[in-house]
Amino acid sequence: MPHAKYAKNRLWRWRSNPLRRRDDIVEAWIVLAAWTVFAVGGSVAGLVTAHAADEAFAAQRTERQRVRAMLLTDVPRAPALGGTSGRRTTTVRWTSSDGSTRTGRTQVDTGLKAGSRVTVWQDGHGRLTAAPLSSTEAAIESGFLGVVAAAGLAGLVFGAVAVVRWQLDRRRVDEWGREWDRVGPRWGHKTS
């Protein structure tokens, strides 16, 4: 029966009690509203964010296209200082979808010679860009963004509740002080 005692203690604000103050009832309703907003609002915020991110990643996969490019400079084998990646930024030349020849800088594998052919990605305007996320990577990223959105809403909701509860506690302490000022002198004798 320890669970029943715990539930009884957790719901004390809802019971009829001569020591219960109006602020206790207000606090109970605020906490209930906060959990409701968190449960419903967090779910909605997470799902909407994940869906929007998934659509954005799908649009990137549709818009971006891979093209063959030629390296204009050698890419030394040694990794960049402090870098752990086997890729370096270099200049490449490619033909965009409108037929114009373009040059730009992008990341390529190390150890390639000038004139080598590499695959790069361009956006709908013919500018170099990063490769789009795969469907699996996009699903993971969308899920992560949804969780972050729900956590952000939770932080806002519970932060606001903490401020309100702090103000209620201050009001209760002030009320206790006023009551003690009224009742305290009747309880004891003053010594000189």
Short mmCIF file of C-alpha atoms in Angstrom, two decimals:
data_model
loop_
_atom_site.label_atom_id
_atom_site.label_comp_id
_atom_site.label_asym_id
_atom_site.label_seq_id
_atom_site.Cartn_x
_atom_site.Cartn_y
_atom_site.Cartn_z
CA MET A 1 0.00 0.00 0.00
CA PRO A 2 2.91 2.47 -0.18
CA HIS A 3 1.69 3.55 -3.63
CA ALA A 4 -1.73 4.50 -2.27
CA LYS A 5 -0.12 6.62 0.45
CA TYR A 6 2.08 8.34 -2.17
CA ALA A 7 -0.92 9.11 -4.40
CA LYS A 8 -2.83 10.41 -1.37
CA ASN A 9 0.07 12.72 -0.48
CA ARG A 10 0.43 13.95 -4.07
CA LEU A 11 -3.26 14.86 -4.31
CA TRP A 12 -3.54 16.65 -0.97
CA ARG A 13 -4.31 19.98 -2.64
CA TRP A 14 -7.50 18.55 -4.13
CA ARG A 15 -8.95 17.26 -0.84
CA SER A 16 -11.08 19.25 1.54
CA ASN A 17 -8.73 20.42 4.26
CA PRO A 18 -9.12 23.25 6.78
CA LEU A 19 -5.45 24.19 6.28
CA ARG A 20 -5.79 24.45 2.52
CA ARG A 21 -5.46 28.02 1.26
CA ARG A 22 -6.75 29.58 -1.92
CA ASP A 23 -3.15 29.75 -3.19
CA ASP A 24 -2.87 25.96 -2.78
CA ILE A 25 -5.87 25.44 -5.05
CA VAL A 26 -4.47 27.93 -7.60
CA GLU A 27 -1.12 26.14 -7.53
CA ALA A 28 -2.77 22.74 -8.04
CA TRP A 29 -4.67 24.01 -11.09
CA ILE A 30 -1.53 25.64 -12.51
CA VAL A 31 0.48 22.43 -12.16
CA LEU A 32 -2.32 20.41 -13.77
CA ALA A 33 -2.55 22.92 -16.64
CA ALA A 34 1.24 22.86 -17.09
CA TRP A 35 1.32 19.07 -17.40
CA THR A 36 -1.59 19.17 -19.84
CA VAL A 37 0.10 21.84 -21.97
CA PHE A 38 3.34 19.85 -21.86
CA ALA A 39 1.67 16.56 -22.84
CA VAL A 40 -0.52 17.95 -25.61
CA GLY A 41 1.55 20.95 -26.71
CA GLY A 42 4.85 19.07 -26.57
CA SER A 43 3.43 16.30 -28.74
CA VAL A 44 2.01 18.77 -31.25
CA ALA A 45 5.19 20.89 -31.32
CA GLY A 46 7.36 17.81 -31.79
CA LEU A 47 5.22 16.34 -34.56
CA VAL A 48 4.83 19.65 -36.43
CA THR A 49 8.57 20.34 -36.23
CA ALA A 50 9.51 16.83 -37.32
CA HIS A 51 7.06 16.99 -40.24
CA ALA A 52 8.32 20.41 -41.37
CA ALA A 53 11.95 19.28 -41.16
CA ASP A 54 11.17 16.10 -43.09
CA GLU A 55 9.50 18.15 -45.84
CA ALA A 56 12.49 20.50 -45.99
CA PHE A 57 14.91 17.58 -46.30
CA ALA A 58 12.73 15.99 -49.00
CA ALA A 59 12.75 19.31 -50.91
CA GLN A 60 16.56 19.37 -50.68
CA ARG A 61 16.76 15.83 -52.06
CA THR A 62 14.56 16.86 -54.99
CA GLU A 63 16.29 20.16 -55.73
CA ARG A 64 19.93 19.14 -55.35
CA GLN A 65 21.60 17.14 -58.06
CA ARG A 66 24.98 15.58 -58.41
CA VAL A 67 27.27 16.64 -61.22
CA ARG A 68 30.73 15.61 -62.35
CA ALA A 69 33.44 18.20 -61.79
CA MET A 70 37.14 18.44 -62.55
CA LEU A 71 39.75 19.39 -59.96
CA LEU A 72 41.72 22.48 -60.87
CA THR A 73 44.44 22.00 -58.24
CA ASP A 74 46.17 19.06 -56.57
CA VAL A 75 44.80 17.98 -53.20
CA PRO A 76 47.70 16.87 -50.99
CA ARG A 77 47.33 13.64 -49.06
CA ALA A 78 48.22 15.14 -45.67
CA PRO A 79 45.10 16.16 -43.74
CA ALA A 80 44.63 19.80 -42.82
CA LEU A 81 46.21 20.93 -39.55
CA GLY A 82 44.19 19.67 -36.63
CA GLY A 83 41.76 17.97 -38.98
CA THR A 84 40.79 14.34 -38.65
CA SER A 85 38.84 14.21 -41.90
CA GLY A 86 40.32 12.89 -45.12
CA ARG A 87 38.74 15.80 -47.02
CA ARG A 88 39.98 19.27 -47.94
CA THR A 89 38.54 22.30 -49.67
CA THR A 90 39.72 22.88 -53.23
CA THR A 91 38.62 24.53 -56.48
CA VAL A 92 36.63 22.58 -59.07
CA ARG A 93 35.05 23.32 -62.45
CA TRP A 94 31.73 21.86 -63.59
CA THR A 95 29.00 22.41 -66.13
CA SER A 96 25.69 23.45 -64.58
CA SER A 97 22.28 22.27 -65.79
CA ASP A 98 21.86 25.40 -67.95
CA GLY A 99 25.07 24.53 -69.85
CA SER A 100 27.32 27.23 -68.40
CA THR A 101 30.77 26.39 -67.05
CA ARG A 102 31.28 27.34 -63.43
CA THR A 103 34.06 27.20 -60.87
CA GLY A 104 33.78 27.02 -57.10
CA ARG A 105 35.28 25.61 -53.94
CA THR A 106 34.09 22.43 -52.28
CA GLN A 107 35.25 19.56 -50.07
CA VAL A 108 36.90 16.60 -51.84
CA ASP A 109 38.92 13.57 -50.78
CA THR A 110 42.63 14.09 -50.23
CA GLY A 111 45.33 12.67 -52.49
CA LEU A 112 43.73 13.62 -55.82
CA LYS A 113 45.61 15.27 -58.68
CA ALA A 114 44.51 18.24 -60.79
CA GLY A 115 42.34 17.06 -63.67
CA SER A 116 40.75 14.24 -61.63
CA ARG A 117 36.99 13.83 -61.88
CA VAL A 118 34.94 14.12 -58.69
CA THR A 119 31.23 14.19 -57.92
CA VAL A 120 29.85 17.40 -56.40
CA TRP A 121 26.33 18.60 -55.58
CA GLN A 122 24.65 21.74 -56.89
CA ASP A 123 21.38 23.40 -55.93
CA GLY A 124 18.64 24.55 -58.31
CA HIS A 125 20.59 27.76 -59.04
CA GLY A 126 23.78 25.95 -60.04
CA ARG A 127 25.68 26.78 -56.83
CA LEU A 128 27.79 24.18 -55.06
CA THR A 129 26.18 22.79 -51.94
CA ALA A 130 26.45 19.86 -49.56
CA ALA A 131 24.96 16.51 -50.45
CA PRO A 132 21.35 16.15 -49.29
CA LEU A 133 20.58 13.86 -46.37
CA SER A 134 19.44 10.37 -47.22
CA SER A 135 15.91 9.34 -46.23
CA THR A 136 17.21 7.55 -43.14
CA GLU A 137 19.45 10.45 -42.09
CA ALA A 138 16.58 12.89 -42.67
CA ALA A 139 14.22 10.78 -40.54
CA ILE A 140 16.73 10.69 -37.69
CA GLU A 141 17.40 14.44 -37.96
CA SER A 142 13.67 15.22 -38.13
CA GLY A 143 13.01 13.08 -35.05
CA PHE A 144 15.82 14.81 -33.18
CA LEU A 145 14.48 18.26 -34.11
CA GLY A 146 10.99 17.19 -32.96
CA VAL A 147 12.37 16.11 -29.59
CA VAL A 148 14.26 19.40 -29.26
CA ALA A 149 11.06 21.35 -30.03
CA ALA A 150 9.13 19.40 -27.39
CA ALA A 151 11.94 19.90 -24.87
CA GLY A 152 12.03 23.63 -25.65
CA LEU A 153 8.30 23.91 -25.01
CA ALA A 154 8.72 21.92 -21.79
CA GLY A 155 11.46 24.31 -20.66
CA LEU A 156 9.23 27.32 -21.32
CA VAL A 157 6.18 25.81 -19.63
CA PHE A 158 7.97 24.52 -16.55
CA GLY A 159 10.06 27.69 -16.28
CA ALA A 160 6.88 29.78 -16.27
CA VAL A 161 5.31 27.46 -13.70
CA ALA A 162 8.42 27.73 -11.51
CA VAL A 163 8.15 31.54 -11.57
CA VAL A 164 4.42 31.43 -10.72
CA ARG A 165 4.99 28.92 -7.89
CA TRP A 166 7.82 31.08 -6.54
CA GLN A 167 5.47 34.07 -6.47
CA LEU A 168 2.78 31.99 -4.76
CA ASP A 169 5.33 30.86 -2.15
CA ARG A 170 6.28 34.49 -1.52
CA ARG A 171 2.61 35.38 -1.06
CA ARG A 172 2.15 32.48 1.36
CA VAL A 173 5.18 33.52 3.42
CA ASP A 174 3.92 37.12 3.55
CA GLU A 175 0.49 35.88 4.58
CA TRP A 176 2.01 33.72 7.32
CA GLY A 177 3.94 36.76 8.55
CA ARG A 178 0.79 38.90 8.69
CA GLU A 179 -1.08 36.14 10.53
CA TRP A 180 1.75 35.73 12.99
CA ASP A 181 1.81 39.47 13.64
CA ARG A 182 -1.90 39.23 14.50
CA VAL A 183 -1.82 36.02 16.57
CA GLY A 184 1.72 35.92 17.96
CA PRO A 185 1.32 38.54 20.68
CA ARG A 186 -1.61 36.59 22.18
CA TRP A 187 0.45 33.39 22.53
CA GLY A 188 3.10 34.40 24.95
CA HIS A 189 4.20 36.79 27.57
CA LYS A 190 6.74 39.43 26.84
CA THR A 191 9.80 39.32 29.04
CA SER A 192 11.66 42.38 30.09
#
